[in-house]
Short mmCIF file of C-alpha atoms in Angstrom, two decimals:
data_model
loop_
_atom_site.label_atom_id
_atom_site.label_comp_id
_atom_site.label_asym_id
_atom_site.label_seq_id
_atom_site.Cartn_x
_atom_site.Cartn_y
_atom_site.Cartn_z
CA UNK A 1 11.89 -20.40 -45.82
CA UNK A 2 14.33 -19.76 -43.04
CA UNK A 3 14.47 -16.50 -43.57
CA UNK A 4 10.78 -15.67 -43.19
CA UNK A 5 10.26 -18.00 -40.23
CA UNK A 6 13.12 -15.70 -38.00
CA UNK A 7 11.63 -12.78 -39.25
CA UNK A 8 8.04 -14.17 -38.15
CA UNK A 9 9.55 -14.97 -34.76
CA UNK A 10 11.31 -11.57 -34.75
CA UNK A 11 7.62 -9.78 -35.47
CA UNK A 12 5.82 -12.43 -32.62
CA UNK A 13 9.04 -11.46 -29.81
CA UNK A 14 8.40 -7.82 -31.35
CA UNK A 15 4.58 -8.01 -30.61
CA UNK A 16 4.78 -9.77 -27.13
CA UNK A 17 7.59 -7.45 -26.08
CA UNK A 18 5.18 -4.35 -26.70
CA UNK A 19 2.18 -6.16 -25.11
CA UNK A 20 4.22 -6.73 -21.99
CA UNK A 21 5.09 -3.31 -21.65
CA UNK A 22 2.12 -2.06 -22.33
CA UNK A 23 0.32 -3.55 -19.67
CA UNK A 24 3.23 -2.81 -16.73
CA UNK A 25 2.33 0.85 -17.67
CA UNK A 26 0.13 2.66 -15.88
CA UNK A 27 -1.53 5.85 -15.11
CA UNK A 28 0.25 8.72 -13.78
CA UNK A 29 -0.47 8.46 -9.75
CA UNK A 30 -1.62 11.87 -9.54
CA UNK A 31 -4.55 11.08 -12.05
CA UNK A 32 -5.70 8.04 -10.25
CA UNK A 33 -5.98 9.61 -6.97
CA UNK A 34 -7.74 12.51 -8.40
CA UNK A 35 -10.49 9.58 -9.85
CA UNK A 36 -10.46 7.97 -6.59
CA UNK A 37 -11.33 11.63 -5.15
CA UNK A 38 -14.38 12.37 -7.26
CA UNK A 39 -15.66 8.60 -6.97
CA UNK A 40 -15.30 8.63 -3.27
CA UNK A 41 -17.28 11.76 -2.94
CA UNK A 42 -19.59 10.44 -5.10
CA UNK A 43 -19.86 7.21 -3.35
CA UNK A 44 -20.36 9.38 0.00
CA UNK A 45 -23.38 11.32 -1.89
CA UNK A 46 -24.99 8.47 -3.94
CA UNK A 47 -24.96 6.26 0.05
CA UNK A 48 -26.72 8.99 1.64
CA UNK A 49 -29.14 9.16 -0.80
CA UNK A 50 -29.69 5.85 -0.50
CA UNK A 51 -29.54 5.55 -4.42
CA UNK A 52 -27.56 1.61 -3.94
CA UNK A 53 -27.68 0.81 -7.40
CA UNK A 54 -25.18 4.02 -8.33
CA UNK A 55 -23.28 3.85 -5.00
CA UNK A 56 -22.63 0.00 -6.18
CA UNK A 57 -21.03 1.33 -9.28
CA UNK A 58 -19.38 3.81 -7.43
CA UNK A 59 -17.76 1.09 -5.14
CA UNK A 60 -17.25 -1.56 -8.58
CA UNK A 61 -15.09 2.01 -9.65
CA UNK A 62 -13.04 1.94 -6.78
CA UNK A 63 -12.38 -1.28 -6.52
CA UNK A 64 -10.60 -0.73 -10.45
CA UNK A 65 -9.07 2.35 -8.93
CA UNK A 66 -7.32 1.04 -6.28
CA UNK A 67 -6.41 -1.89 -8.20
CA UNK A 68 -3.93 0.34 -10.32
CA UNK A 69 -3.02 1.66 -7.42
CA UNK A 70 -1.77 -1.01 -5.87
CA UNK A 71 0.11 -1.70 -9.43
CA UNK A 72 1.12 1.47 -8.80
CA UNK A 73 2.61 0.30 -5.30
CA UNK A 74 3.41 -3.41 -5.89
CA UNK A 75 7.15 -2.81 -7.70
CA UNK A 76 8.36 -0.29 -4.92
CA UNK A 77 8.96 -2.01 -2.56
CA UNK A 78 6.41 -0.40 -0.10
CA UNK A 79 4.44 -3.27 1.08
CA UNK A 80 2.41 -1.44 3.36
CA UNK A 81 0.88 0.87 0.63
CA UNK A 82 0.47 -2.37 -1.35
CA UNK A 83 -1.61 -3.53 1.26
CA UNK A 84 -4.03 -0.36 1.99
CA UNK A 85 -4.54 -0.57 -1.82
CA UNK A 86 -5.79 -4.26 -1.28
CA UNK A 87 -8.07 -3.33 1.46
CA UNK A 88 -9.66 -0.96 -0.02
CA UNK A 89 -10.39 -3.06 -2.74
CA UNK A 90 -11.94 -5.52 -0.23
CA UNK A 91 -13.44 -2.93 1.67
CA UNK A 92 -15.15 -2.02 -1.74
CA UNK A 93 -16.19 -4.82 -2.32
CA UNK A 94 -18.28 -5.17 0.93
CA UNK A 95 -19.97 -1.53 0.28
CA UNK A 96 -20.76 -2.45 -3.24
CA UNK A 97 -22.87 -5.86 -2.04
CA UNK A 98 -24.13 -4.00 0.87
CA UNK A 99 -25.90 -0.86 -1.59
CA UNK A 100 -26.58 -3.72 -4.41
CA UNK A 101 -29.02 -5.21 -1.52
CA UNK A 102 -29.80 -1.78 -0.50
CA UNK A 103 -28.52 -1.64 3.48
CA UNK A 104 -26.98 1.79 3.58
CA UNK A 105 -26.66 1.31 7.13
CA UNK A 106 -23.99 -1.73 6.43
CA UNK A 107 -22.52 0.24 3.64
CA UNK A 108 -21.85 3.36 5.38
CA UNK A 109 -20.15 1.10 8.22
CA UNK A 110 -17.97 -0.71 5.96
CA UNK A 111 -17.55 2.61 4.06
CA UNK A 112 -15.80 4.62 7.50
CA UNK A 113 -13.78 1.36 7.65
CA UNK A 114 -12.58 1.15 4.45
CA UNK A 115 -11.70 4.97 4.67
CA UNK A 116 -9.70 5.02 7.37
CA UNK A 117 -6.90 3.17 4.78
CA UNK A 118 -6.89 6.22 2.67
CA UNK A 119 -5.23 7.85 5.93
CA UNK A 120 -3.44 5.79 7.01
CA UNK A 121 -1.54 5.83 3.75
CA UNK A 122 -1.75 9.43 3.26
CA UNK A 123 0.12 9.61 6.74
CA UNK A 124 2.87 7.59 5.65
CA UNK A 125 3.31 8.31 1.53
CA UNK A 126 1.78 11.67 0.78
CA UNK A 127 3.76 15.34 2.14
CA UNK A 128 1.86 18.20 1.40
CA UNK A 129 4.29 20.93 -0.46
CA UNK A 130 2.34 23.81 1.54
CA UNK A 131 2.21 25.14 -2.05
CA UNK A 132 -1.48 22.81 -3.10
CA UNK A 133 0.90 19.92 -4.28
CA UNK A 134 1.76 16.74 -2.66
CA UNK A 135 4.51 14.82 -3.07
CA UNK A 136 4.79 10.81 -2.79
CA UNK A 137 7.10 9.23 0.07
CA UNK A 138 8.56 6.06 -0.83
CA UNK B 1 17.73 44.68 46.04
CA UNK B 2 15.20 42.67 43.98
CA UNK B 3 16.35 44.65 40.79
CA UNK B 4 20.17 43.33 42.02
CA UNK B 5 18.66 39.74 42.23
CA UNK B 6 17.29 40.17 38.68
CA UNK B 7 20.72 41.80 37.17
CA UNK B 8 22.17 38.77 38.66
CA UNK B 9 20.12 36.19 37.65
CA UNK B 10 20.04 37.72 34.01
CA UNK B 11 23.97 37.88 34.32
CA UNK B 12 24.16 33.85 35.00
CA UNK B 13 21.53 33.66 32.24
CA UNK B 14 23.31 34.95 29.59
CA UNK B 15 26.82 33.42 30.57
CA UNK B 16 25.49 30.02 30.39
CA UNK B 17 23.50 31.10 27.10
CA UNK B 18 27.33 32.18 25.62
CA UNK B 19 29.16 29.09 27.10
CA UNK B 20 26.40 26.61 25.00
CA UNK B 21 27.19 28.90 22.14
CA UNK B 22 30.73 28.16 22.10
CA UNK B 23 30.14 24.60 22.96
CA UNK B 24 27.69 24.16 19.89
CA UNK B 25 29.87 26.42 17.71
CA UNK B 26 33.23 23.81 18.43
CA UNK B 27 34.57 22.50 15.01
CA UNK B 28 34.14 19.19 16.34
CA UNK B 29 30.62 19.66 17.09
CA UNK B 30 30.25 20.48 13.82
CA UNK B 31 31.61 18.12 11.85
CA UNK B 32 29.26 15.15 14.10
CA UNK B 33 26.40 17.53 12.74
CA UNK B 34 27.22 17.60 9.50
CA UNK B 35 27.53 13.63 9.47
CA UNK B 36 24.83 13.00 11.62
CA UNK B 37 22.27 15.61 9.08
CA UNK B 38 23.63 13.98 5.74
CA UNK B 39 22.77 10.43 7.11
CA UNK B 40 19.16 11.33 8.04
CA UNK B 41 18.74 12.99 4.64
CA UNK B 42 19.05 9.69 2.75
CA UNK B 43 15.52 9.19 3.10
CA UNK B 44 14.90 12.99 1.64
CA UNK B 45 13.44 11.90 -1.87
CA UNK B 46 10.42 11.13 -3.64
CA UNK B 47 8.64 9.55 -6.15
CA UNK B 48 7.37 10.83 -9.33
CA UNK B 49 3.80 9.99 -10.31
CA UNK B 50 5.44 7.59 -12.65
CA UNK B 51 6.48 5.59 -10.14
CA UNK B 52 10.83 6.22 -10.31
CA UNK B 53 12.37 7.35 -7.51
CA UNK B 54 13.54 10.57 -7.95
CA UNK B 55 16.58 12.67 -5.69
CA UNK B 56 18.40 9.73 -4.27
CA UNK B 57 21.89 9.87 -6.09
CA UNK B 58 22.25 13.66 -5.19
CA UNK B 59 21.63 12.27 -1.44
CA UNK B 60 23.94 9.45 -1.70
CA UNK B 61 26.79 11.79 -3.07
CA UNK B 62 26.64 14.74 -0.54
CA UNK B 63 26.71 11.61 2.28
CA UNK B 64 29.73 10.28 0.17
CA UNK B 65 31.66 13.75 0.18
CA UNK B 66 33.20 13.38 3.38
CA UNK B 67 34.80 10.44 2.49
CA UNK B 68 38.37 9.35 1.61
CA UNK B 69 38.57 6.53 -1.11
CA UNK B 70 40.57 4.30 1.05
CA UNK B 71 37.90 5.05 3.69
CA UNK B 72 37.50 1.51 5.95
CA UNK B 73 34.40 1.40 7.88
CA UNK B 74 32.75 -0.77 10.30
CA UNK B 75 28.90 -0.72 9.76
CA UNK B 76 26.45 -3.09 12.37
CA UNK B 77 25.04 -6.31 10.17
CA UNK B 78 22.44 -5.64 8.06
CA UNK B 79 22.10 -8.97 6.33
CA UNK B 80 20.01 -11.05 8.58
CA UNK B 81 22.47 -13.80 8.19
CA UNK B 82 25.23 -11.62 9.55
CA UNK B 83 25.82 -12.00 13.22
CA UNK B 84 29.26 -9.43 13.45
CA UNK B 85 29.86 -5.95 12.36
CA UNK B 86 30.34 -5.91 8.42
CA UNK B 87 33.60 -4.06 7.42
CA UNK B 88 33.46 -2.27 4.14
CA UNK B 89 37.32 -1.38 2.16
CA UNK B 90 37.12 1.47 -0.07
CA UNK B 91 34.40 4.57 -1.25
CA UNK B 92 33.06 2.10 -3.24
CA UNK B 93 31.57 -0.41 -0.57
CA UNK B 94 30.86 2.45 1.79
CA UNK B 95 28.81 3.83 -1.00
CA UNK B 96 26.66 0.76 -1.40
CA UNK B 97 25.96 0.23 2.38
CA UNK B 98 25.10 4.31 1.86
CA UNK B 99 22.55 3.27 -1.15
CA UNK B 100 20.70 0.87 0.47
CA UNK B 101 20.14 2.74 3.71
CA UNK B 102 18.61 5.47 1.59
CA UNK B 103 16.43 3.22 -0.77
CA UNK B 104 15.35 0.86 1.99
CA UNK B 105 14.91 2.97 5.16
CA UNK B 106 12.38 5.57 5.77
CA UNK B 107 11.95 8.49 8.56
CA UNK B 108 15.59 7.96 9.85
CA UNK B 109 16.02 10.16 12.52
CA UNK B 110 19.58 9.52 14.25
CA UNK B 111 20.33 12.04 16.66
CA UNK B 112 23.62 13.02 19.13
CA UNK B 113 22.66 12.29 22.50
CA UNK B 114 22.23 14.78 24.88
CA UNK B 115 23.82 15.52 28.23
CA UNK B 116 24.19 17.45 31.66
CA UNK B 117 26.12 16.46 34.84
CA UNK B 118 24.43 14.33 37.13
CA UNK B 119 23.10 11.17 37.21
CA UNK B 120 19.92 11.83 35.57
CA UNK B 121 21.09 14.16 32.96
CA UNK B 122 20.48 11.87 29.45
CA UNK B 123 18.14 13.70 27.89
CA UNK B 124 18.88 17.22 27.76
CA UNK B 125 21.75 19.51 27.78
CA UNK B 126 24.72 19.25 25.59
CA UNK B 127 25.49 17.24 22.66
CA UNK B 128 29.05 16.23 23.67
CA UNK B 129 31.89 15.06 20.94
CA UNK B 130 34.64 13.89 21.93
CA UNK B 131 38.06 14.79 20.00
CA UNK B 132 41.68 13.54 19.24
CA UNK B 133 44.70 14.63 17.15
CA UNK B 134 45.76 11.59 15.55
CA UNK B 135 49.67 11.10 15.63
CA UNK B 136 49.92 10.99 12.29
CA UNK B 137 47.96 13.36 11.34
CA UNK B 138 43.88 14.15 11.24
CA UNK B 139 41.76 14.38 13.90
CA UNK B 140 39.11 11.69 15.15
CA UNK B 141 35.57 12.67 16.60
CA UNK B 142 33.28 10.11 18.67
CA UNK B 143 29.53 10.67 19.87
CA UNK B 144 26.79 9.02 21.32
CA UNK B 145 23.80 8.36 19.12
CA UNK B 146 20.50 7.19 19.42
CA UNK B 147 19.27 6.03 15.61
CA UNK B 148 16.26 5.56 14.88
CA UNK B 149 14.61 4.36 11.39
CA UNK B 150 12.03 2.75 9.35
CA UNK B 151 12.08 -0.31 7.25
CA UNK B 152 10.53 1.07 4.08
CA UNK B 153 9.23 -2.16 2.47
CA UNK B 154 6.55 -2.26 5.76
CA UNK B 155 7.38 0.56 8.28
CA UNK B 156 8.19 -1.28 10.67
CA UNK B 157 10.10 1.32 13.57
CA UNK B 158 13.29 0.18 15.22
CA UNK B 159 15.18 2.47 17.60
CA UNK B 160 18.77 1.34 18.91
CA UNK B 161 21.55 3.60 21.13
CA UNK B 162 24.79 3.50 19.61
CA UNK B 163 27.77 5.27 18.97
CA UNK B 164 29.65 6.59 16.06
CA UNK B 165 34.10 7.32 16.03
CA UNK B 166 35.13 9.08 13.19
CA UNK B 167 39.06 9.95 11.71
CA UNK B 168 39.57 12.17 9.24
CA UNK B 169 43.07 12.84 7.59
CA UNK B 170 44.51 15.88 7.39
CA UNK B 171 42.44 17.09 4.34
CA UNK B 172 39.15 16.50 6.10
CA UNK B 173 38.01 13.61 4.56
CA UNK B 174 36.78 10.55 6.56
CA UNK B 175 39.47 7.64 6.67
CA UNK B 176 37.94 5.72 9.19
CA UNK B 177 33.69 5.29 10.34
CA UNK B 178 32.81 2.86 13.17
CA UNK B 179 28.86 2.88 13.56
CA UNK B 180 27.83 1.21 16.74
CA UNK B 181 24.42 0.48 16.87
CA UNK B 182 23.38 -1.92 19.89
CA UNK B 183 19.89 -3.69 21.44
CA UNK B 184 18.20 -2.89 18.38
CA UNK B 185 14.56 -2.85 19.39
CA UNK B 186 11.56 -2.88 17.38
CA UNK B 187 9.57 0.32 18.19
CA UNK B 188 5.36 -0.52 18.35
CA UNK B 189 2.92 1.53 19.07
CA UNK B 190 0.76 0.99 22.55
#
């Protein structure tokens, strides 16, 4: 009876353990800025189309993108980035309400507002290897 | 005559030219670069798309090189509960106060002060180091510095004048590092 109650408890720490880990992993940061790429582009196209419904998923997209990106961020010690990510997550957020209801004009504002993050943290974490790479600054 | 004011002029051209040379090429002056570039390469490293920091002990040992393990140095406060200069016995300290530098400062860019006679002459000119035989033994370098960093956890700038007095012992390691830094001052942006 012992026996098979520690060995329980070793499978249920076993299990936990692996779900823990699991979920502090995340993607490579190359992969989510490439996603972040194509659905910001896309956002760009689908708000001058005026096409709100698809430039709301667009936004609801981002708003998951930069989310892992701020994971990405949030155990270096680089507070800053941590904090563009969370803006732009905001920022998102505005856009996405502002197509839903279909005023592109508000979304396009909030849109150049929310963009100027992505440079801001280029400027400071992101070198350009002069060789079509980049490299991330802590 | 204006070809002999040219030939002249050229003349006093290249003798200053040859006299920076020599002061630049000075074993001392050296030796102030080579501290001064190894310190503002801490922050030389990068992260992987994983998100681990990648480069920083190669950084941290080419910094530690120059120094003796019995080094003693005198570093300013960088606990903010620390009001005097923090003295640090041994490689081993100075090698910590060298790992945190590079993993929590950004963009450091310390650099030897320039200088030229004359009142006004700060901010151009020569990068003077000034040298000592030690009586027993070694020889001892001091410079002027201005340092300049960021904090990496929020970039925030700070810029502070200081100076830095080196000994090394006769096999060219560091045995002694005093690192002045004064009026630190918080650098924003207009």
């Amino acid at each position: 009876m012992n026996r098979q109650f520690v060995v329980a408890l070793i499978l249920v720490a076993a299990v936990f353990a692996g779900a823990t880990a699991l979920a502090q992993q995340h993607r490579p940061y190359n992969l989510i800025m490439k996603d972040v790429g194509e659905t910001w582009a896309s956002l760009k196209k689908n708000l001058d189309s005026n096409a709100g419904a698809a430039a709301a998923a667009d936004a609801a997209k981002l708003q998951s993108l930069f989310a892992e990106t701020e994971a990405f961020w949030a155990p270096l010690n680089t507070f800053d980035a941590v904090n563009f990510a969370k803006r732009v997550q905001e920022g998102a957020g505005v856009i996405g309400a502002a197509a839903k209801s279909n005023d592109m004009k508000a979304a396009l504002t909030s849109y150049a507002a929310t963009q100027k993050n992505c440079g801001n943290c280029h400027l400071a974490h992101r070198e350009d290897t002069g060789k079509g790479g980049f490299l991330i600054r802590p | 005559m204006p070809r002999l004011v040219f030939s002249i002029l050229l003349g006093l051209l290249a003798v200053i030219e040859v006299q920076a040379q020599a002061a630049a090429d000075l074993p001392e002056q050296k030796l102030a670069e080579e501290w001064i570039q190894r310190l503002n390469a801490l922050d030389d490293w990068y992260l992987s798309v994983d998100g681990k920091e990648e480069g920083v002990e190669p950084l941290v040992n080419s910094m530690m090189d120059l120094y003796a393990p019995e080094v003693l140095a005198e570093v300013p406060p960088y606990d903010k509960d620390q009001i005097g200069p923090v003295m640090l016995r041994g490689k081993d300290n100075v090698r910590k106060w060298v790992e945190r530098i590079a993993r929590s400062q950004v963009r450091l860019n310390y650099i030897v002060k320039r200088q030229t006679e004359g009142p006004t002459g700060d901010y151009e000119g020569w990068r003077l180091v000034y040298s000592a035989k030690l009586p027993w033994g070694g020889n001892a370098i001091a410079f002027q510095i201005i340092g300049v960093w960021s904090l990496r956890e929020d970039r925030r700038r700070y810029m502070a004048p200081g100076a830095v007095f080196i000994q090394y012992g006769p096999d060219g390691k560091i045995r002694r590092l005093r690192l002045l830094l004064g009026e630190i001052d918080q650098i924003v942006p207009l």
